[in-house]
Short mmCIF file of C-alpha atoms and ligand atoms in Angstrom, two decimals:
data_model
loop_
_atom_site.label_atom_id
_atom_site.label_comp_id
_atom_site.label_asym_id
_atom_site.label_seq_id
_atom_site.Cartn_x
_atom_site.Cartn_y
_atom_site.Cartn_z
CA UNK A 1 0.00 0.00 0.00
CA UNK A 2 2.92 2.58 0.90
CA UNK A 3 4.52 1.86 -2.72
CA UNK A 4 0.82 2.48 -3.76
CA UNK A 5 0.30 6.09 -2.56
CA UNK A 6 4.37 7.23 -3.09
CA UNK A 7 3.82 6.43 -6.43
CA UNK A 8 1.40 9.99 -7.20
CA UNK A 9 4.24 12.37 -4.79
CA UNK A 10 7.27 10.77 -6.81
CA UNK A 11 5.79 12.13 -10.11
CA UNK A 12 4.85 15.46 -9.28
CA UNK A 13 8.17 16.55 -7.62
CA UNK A 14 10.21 14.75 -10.70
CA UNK A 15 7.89 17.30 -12.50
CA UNK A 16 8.26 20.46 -10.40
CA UNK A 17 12.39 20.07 -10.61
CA UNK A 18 12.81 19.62 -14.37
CA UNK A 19 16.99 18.46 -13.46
CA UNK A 20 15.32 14.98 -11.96
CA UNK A 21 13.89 14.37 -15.12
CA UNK A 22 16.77 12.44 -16.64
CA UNK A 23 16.13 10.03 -13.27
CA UNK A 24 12.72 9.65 -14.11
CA UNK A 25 12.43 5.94 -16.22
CA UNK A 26 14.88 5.10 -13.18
CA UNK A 27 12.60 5.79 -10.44
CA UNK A 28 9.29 4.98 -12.46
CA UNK A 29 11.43 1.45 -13.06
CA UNK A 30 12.10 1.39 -8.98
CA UNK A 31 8.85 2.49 -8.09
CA UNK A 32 7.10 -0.43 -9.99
CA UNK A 33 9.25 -3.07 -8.96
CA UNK A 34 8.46 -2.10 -5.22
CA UNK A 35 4.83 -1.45 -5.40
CA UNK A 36 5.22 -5.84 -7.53
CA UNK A 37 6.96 -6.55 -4.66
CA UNK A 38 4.28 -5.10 -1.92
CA UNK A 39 1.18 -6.78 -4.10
CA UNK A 40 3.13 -10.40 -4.59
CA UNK A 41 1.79 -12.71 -2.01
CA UNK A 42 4.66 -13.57 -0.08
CA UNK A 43 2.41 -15.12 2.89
CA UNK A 44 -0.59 -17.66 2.78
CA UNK A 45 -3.43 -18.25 5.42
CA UNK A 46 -2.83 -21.84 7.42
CA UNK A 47 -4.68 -24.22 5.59
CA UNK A 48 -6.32 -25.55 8.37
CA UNK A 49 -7.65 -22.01 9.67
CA UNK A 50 -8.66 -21.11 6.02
CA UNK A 51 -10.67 -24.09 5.89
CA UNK A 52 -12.08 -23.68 9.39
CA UNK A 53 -12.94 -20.63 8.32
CA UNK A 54 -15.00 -21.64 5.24
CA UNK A 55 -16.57 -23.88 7.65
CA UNK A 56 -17.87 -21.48 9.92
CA UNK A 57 -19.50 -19.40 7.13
CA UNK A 58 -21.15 -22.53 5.40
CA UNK A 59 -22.60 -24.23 8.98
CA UNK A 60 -24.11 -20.20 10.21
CA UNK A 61 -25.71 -19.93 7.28
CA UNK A 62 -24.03 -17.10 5.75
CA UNK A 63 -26.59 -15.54 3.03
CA UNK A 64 -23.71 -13.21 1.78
CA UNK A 65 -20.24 -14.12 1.99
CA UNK A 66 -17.81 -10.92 2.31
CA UNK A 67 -16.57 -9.89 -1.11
CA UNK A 68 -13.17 -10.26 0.51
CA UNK A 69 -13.63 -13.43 1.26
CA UNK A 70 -11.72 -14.99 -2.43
CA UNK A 71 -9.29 -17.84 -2.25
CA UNK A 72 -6.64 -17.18 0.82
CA UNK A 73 -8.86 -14.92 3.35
CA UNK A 74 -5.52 -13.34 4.91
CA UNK A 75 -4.95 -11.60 1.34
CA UNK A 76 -6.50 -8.81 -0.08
CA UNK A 77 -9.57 -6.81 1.39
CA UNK A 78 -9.51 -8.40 4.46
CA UNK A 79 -6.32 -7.51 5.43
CA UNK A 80 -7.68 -3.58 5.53
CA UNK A 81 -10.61 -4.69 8.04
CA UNK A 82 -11.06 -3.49 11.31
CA UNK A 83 -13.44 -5.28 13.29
CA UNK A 84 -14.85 -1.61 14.19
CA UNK A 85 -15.27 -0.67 10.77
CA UNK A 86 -19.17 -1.54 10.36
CA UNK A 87 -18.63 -2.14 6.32
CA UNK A 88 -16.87 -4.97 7.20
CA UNK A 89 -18.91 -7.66 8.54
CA UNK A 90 -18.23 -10.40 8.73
CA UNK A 91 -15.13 -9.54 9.03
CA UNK A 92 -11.39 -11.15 10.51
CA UNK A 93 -8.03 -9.82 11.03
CA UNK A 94 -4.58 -11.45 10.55
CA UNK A 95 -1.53 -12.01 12.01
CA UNK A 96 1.35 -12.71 8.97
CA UNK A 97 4.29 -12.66 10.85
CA UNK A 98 4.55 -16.89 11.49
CA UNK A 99 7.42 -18.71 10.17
CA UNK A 100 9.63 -15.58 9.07
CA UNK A 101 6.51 -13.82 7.58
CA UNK A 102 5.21 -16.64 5.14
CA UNK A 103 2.21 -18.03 7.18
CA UNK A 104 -1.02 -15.79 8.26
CA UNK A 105 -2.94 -16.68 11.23
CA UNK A 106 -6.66 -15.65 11.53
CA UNK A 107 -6.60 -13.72 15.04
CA UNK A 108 -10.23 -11.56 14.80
CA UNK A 109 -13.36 -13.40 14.01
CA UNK A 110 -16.48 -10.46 13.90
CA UNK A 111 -19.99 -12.25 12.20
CA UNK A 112 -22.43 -9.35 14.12
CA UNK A 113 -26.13 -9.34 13.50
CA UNK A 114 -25.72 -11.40 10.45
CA UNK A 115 -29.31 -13.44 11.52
CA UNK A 116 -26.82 -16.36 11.77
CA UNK A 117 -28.82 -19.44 12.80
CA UNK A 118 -27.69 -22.64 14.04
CA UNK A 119 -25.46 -23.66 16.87
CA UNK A 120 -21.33 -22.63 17.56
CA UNK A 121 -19.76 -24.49 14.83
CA UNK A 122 -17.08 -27.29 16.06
CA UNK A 123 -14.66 -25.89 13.25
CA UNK A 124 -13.72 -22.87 15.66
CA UNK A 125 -11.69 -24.89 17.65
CA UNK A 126 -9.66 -24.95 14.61
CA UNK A 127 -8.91 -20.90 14.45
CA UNK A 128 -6.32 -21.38 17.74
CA UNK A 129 -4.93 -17.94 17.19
CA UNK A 130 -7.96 -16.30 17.96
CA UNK A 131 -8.11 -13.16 19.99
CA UNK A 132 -11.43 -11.47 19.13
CA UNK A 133 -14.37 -12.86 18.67
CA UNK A 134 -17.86 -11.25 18.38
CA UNK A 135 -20.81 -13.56 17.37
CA UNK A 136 -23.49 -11.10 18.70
CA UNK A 137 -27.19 -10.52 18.13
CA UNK A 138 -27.45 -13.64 15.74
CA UNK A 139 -30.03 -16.47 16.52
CA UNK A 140 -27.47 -18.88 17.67
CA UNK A 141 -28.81 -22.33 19.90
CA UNK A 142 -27.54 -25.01 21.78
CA UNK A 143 -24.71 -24.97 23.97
CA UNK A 144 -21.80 -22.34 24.96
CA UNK A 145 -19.59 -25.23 24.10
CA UNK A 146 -16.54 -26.21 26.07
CA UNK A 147 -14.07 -26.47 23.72
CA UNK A 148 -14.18 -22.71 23.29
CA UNK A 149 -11.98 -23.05 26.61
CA UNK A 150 -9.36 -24.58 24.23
CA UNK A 151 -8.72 -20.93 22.43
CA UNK A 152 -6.12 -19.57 24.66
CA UNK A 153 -5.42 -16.72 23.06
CA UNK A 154 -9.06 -15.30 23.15
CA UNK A 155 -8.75 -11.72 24.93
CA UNK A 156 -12.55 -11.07 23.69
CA UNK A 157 -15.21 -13.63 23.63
CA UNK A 158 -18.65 -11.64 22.53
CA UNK A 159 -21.80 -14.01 22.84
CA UNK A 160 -24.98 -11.38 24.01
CA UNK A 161 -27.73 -11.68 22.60
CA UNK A 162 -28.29 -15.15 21.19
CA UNK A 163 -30.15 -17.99 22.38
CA UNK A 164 -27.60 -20.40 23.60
CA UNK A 165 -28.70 -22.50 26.15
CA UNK A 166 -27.39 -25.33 28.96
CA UNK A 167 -24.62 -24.25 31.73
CA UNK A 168 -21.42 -21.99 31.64
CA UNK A 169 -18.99 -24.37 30.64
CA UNK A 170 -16.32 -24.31 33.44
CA UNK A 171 -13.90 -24.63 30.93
CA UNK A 172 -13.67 -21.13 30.29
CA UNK A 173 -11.72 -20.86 33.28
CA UNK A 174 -8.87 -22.21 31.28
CA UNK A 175 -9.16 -18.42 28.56
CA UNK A 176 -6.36 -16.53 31.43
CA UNK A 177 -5.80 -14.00 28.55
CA UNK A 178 -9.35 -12.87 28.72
CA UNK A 179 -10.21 -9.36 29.13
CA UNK A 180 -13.76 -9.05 28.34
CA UNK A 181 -16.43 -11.75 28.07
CA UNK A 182 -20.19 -11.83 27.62
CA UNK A 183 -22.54 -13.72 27.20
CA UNK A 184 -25.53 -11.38 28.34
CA UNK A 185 -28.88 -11.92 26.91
CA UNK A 186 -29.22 -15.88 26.30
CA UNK A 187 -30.68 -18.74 27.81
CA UNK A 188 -28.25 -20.63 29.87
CA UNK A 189 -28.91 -22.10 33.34
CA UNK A 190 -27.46 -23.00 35.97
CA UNK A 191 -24.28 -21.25 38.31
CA UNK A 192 -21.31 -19.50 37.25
CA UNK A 193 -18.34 -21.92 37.51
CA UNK A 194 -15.69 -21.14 40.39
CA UNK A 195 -13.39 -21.77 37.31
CA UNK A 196 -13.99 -17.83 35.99
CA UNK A 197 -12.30 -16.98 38.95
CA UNK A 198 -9.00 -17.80 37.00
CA UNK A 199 -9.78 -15.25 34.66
CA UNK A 200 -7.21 -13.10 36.18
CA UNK A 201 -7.34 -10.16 33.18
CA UNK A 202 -10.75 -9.91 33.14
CA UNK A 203 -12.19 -5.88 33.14
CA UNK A 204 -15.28 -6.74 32.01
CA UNK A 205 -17.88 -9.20 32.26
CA UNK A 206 -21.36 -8.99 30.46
CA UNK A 207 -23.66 -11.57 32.33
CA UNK A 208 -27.02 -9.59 32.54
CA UNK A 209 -30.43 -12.07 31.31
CA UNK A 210 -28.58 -14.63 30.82
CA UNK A 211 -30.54 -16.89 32.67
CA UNK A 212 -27.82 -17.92 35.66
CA UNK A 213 -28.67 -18.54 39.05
CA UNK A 214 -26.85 -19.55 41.90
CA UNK A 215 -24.55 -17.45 44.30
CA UNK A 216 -21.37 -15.60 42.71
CA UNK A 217 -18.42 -17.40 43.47
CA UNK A 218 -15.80 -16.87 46.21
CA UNK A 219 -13.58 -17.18 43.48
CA UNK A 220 -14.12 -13.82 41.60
CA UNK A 221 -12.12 -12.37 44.81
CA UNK A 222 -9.00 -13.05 42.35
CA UNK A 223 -10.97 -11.00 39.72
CA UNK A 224 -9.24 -7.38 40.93
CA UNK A 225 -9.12 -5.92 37.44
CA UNK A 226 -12.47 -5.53 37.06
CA UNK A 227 -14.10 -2.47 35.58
CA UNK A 228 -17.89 -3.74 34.81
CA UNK A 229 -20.01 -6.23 35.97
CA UNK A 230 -23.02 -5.90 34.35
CA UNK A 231 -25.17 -8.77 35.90
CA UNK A 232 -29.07 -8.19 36.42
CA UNK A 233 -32.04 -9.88 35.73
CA UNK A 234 -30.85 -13.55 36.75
CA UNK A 235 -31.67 -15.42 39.51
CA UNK A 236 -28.89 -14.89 41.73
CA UNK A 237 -28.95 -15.64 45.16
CA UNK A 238 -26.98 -15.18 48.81
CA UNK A 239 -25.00 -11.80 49.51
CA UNK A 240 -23.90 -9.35 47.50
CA UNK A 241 -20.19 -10.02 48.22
CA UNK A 242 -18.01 -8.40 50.08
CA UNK A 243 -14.92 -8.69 47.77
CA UNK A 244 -16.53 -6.18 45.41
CA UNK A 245 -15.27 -3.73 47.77
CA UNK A 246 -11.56 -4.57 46.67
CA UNK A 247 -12.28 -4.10 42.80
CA UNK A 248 -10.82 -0.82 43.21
CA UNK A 249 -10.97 -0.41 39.22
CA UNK A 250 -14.98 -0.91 39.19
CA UNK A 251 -16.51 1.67 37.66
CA UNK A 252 -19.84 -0.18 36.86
CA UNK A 253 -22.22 -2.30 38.82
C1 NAG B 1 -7.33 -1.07 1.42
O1 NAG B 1 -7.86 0.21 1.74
C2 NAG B 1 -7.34 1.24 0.94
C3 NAG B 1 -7.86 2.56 1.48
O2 NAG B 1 -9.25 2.50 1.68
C4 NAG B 1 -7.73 0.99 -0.50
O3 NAG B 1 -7.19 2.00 -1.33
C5 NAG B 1 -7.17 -0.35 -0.94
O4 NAG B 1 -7.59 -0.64 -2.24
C6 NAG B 1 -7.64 -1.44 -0.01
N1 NAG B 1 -6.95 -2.68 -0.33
C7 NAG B 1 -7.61 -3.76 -0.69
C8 NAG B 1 -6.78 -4.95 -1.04
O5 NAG B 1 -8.83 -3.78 -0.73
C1 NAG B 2 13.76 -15.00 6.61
O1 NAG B 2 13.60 -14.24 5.45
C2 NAG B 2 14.71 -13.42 5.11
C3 NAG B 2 14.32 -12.54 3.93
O2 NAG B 2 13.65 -13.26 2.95
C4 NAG B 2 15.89 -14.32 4.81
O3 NAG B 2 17.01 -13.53 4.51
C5 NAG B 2 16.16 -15.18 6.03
O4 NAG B 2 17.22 -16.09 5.76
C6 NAG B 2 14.94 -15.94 6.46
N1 NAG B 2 15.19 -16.62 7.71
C7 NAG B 2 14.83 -17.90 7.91
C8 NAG B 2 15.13 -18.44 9.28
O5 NAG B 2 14.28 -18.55 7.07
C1 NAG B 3 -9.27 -29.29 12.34
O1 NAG B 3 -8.29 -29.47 11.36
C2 NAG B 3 -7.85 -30.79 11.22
C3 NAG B 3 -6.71 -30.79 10.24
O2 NAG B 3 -7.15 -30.30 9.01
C4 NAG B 3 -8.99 -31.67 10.80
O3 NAG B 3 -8.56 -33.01 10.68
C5 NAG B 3 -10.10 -31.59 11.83
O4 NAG B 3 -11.21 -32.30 11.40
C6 NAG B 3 -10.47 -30.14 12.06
N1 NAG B 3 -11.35 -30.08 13.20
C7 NAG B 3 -12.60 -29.66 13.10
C8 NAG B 3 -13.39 -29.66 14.36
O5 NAG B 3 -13.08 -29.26 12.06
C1 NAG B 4 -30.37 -26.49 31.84
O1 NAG B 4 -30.74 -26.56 30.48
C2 NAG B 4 -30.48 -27.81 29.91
C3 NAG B 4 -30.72 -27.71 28.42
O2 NAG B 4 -31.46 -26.60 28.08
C4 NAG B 4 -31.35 -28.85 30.58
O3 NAG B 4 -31.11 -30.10 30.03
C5 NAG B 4 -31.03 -28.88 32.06
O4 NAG B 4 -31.89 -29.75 32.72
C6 NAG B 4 -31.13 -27.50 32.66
N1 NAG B 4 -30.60 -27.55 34.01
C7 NAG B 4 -31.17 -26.92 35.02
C8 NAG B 4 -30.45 -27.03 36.34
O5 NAG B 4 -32.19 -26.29 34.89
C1 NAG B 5 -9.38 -26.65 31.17
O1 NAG B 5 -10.32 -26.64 32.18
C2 NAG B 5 -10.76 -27.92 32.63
C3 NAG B 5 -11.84 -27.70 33.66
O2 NAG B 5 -11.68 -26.56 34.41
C4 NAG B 5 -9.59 -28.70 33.14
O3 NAG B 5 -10.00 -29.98 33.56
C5 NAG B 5 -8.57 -28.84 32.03
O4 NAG B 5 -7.44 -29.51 32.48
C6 NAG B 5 -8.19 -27.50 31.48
N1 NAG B 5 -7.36 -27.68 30.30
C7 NAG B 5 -6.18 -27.11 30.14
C8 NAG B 5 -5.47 -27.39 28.89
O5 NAG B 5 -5.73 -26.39 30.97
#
């Protein structure tokens, strides 16, 4: 992209100084050869995550697949998304450094509001580089499954507003890099797992209507970072606890 845009500023100063004109088939012939070298593709998606991927559209239901999404997903359009950026959606990110810069791993995963129908497809547990990933306001059933406690790297697990149902697999406990997780507005059952008490980075945690019930557990003492809680409209009983008091970065109950 940089070779791209130099391209238009090398031209017009060649023109404004008429002595670098001599230079000029010289730097049109170095300025071509660079922007060939930035469009080559000199890294490939993992096969495995690039067919997980494809999976994951087909088994949601995806009416319209992204126009990005031809061939390798890591090249091309998709490489520009930001999982902000509402004009790309569904979108992903990548991370092309692997292997001395010749393998792409899919690291953001955003399919939001997409009327997505069906339940979490197995297949994710095949995007292990995963970081981000926002499945909200779709029509999703069946369980929150465990294996989603397999993704290590996941810093942001977004899962509001869907109808999953069954308990909070305790195997979330196991995603220590997380830093925001919710799961607000579904139909789950039963308690939080002591487990999420692991969750050491956790700021915030999105838990309101999700149908829990049960006390909160002793565990989320460890949970110091956190910044909001948003957890009405469940059936939670016993005490408010006391260790909310020593959340000294809450900012919202
Ligand atoms: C990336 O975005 C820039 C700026 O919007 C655009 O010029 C470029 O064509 C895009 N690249 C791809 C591969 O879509
Ligand atoms: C990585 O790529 C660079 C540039 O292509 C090359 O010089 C270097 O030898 C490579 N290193 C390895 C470990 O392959
Ligand atoms: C994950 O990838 C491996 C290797 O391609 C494949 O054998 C396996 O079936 C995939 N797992 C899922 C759940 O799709
Ligand atoms: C929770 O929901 C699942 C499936 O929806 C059901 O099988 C189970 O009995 C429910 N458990 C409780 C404690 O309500
Ligand atoms: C993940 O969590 C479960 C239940 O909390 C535990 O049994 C399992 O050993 C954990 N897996 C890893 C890889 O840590």
């Amino acid at each position: 992209m940089a070779g791209r845009e130099m391209r238009p500023a090398g031209w017009s100063s060649s023109c404004r100084h008429g002595s670098a004109l001599p230079l000029l088939p010289l730097l049109l012939l170095l300025l071509t050869a660079s922007a060939q070298a930035q469009q080559a593709p000199s890294s490939r998606t993992d096969p495995v995550e690039a067919s997980a991927l494809n999976a994951v559209f087909s088994k949601l239901g995806l009416q319209l697949w992204p126009p990005w999404f031809t061939g390798d997903p890591c090249v091309g359009a998709a490489m520009n998304a930001s999982l902000d950026n509402p004009e790309f959606n569904p979108a992903i990110t990548c991370d092309c450094t692997d292997q001395n810069n010749t393998v792409c791993h899919i690291t953001k995963l955003k399919m939001y509001a997409l009327n997505l129908v069906g339940t979490i497809p197995e297949e994710l547990r095949n995007l292990t580089h995963l970081t981000d990933l926002d499945l909200v306001q779709n029509y999703l059933t069946g369980p929150l499954p465990s294996f989603i406690g397999e993704l290590t790297a996941m810093e942001y697990l977004s899962l509001g507003i869907n109808a999953l149902s069954g308990s909070v697999p305790k195997e979330l406990g196991n995603l220590t890099n997380l830093v925001s997780l919710s799961f607000s507005i579904n139909n789950l059952n039963g308690s939080l797992p002591s487990e999420l008490g692991n969750l050491a980075k956790l700021e915030q945690l999105y838990i309101d209507s999700a149908g829990l019930s049960g006390p909160l557990p002793s565990s989320f003492t460890r949970l110091t970072r956190m910044k909001t809680l948003w957890a009405s409209d469940n059936d939670f009983t016993g005490q408010m606890p006391d260790y909310i008091g020593n959340w000294f970065e809450l900012t919202e109950l």
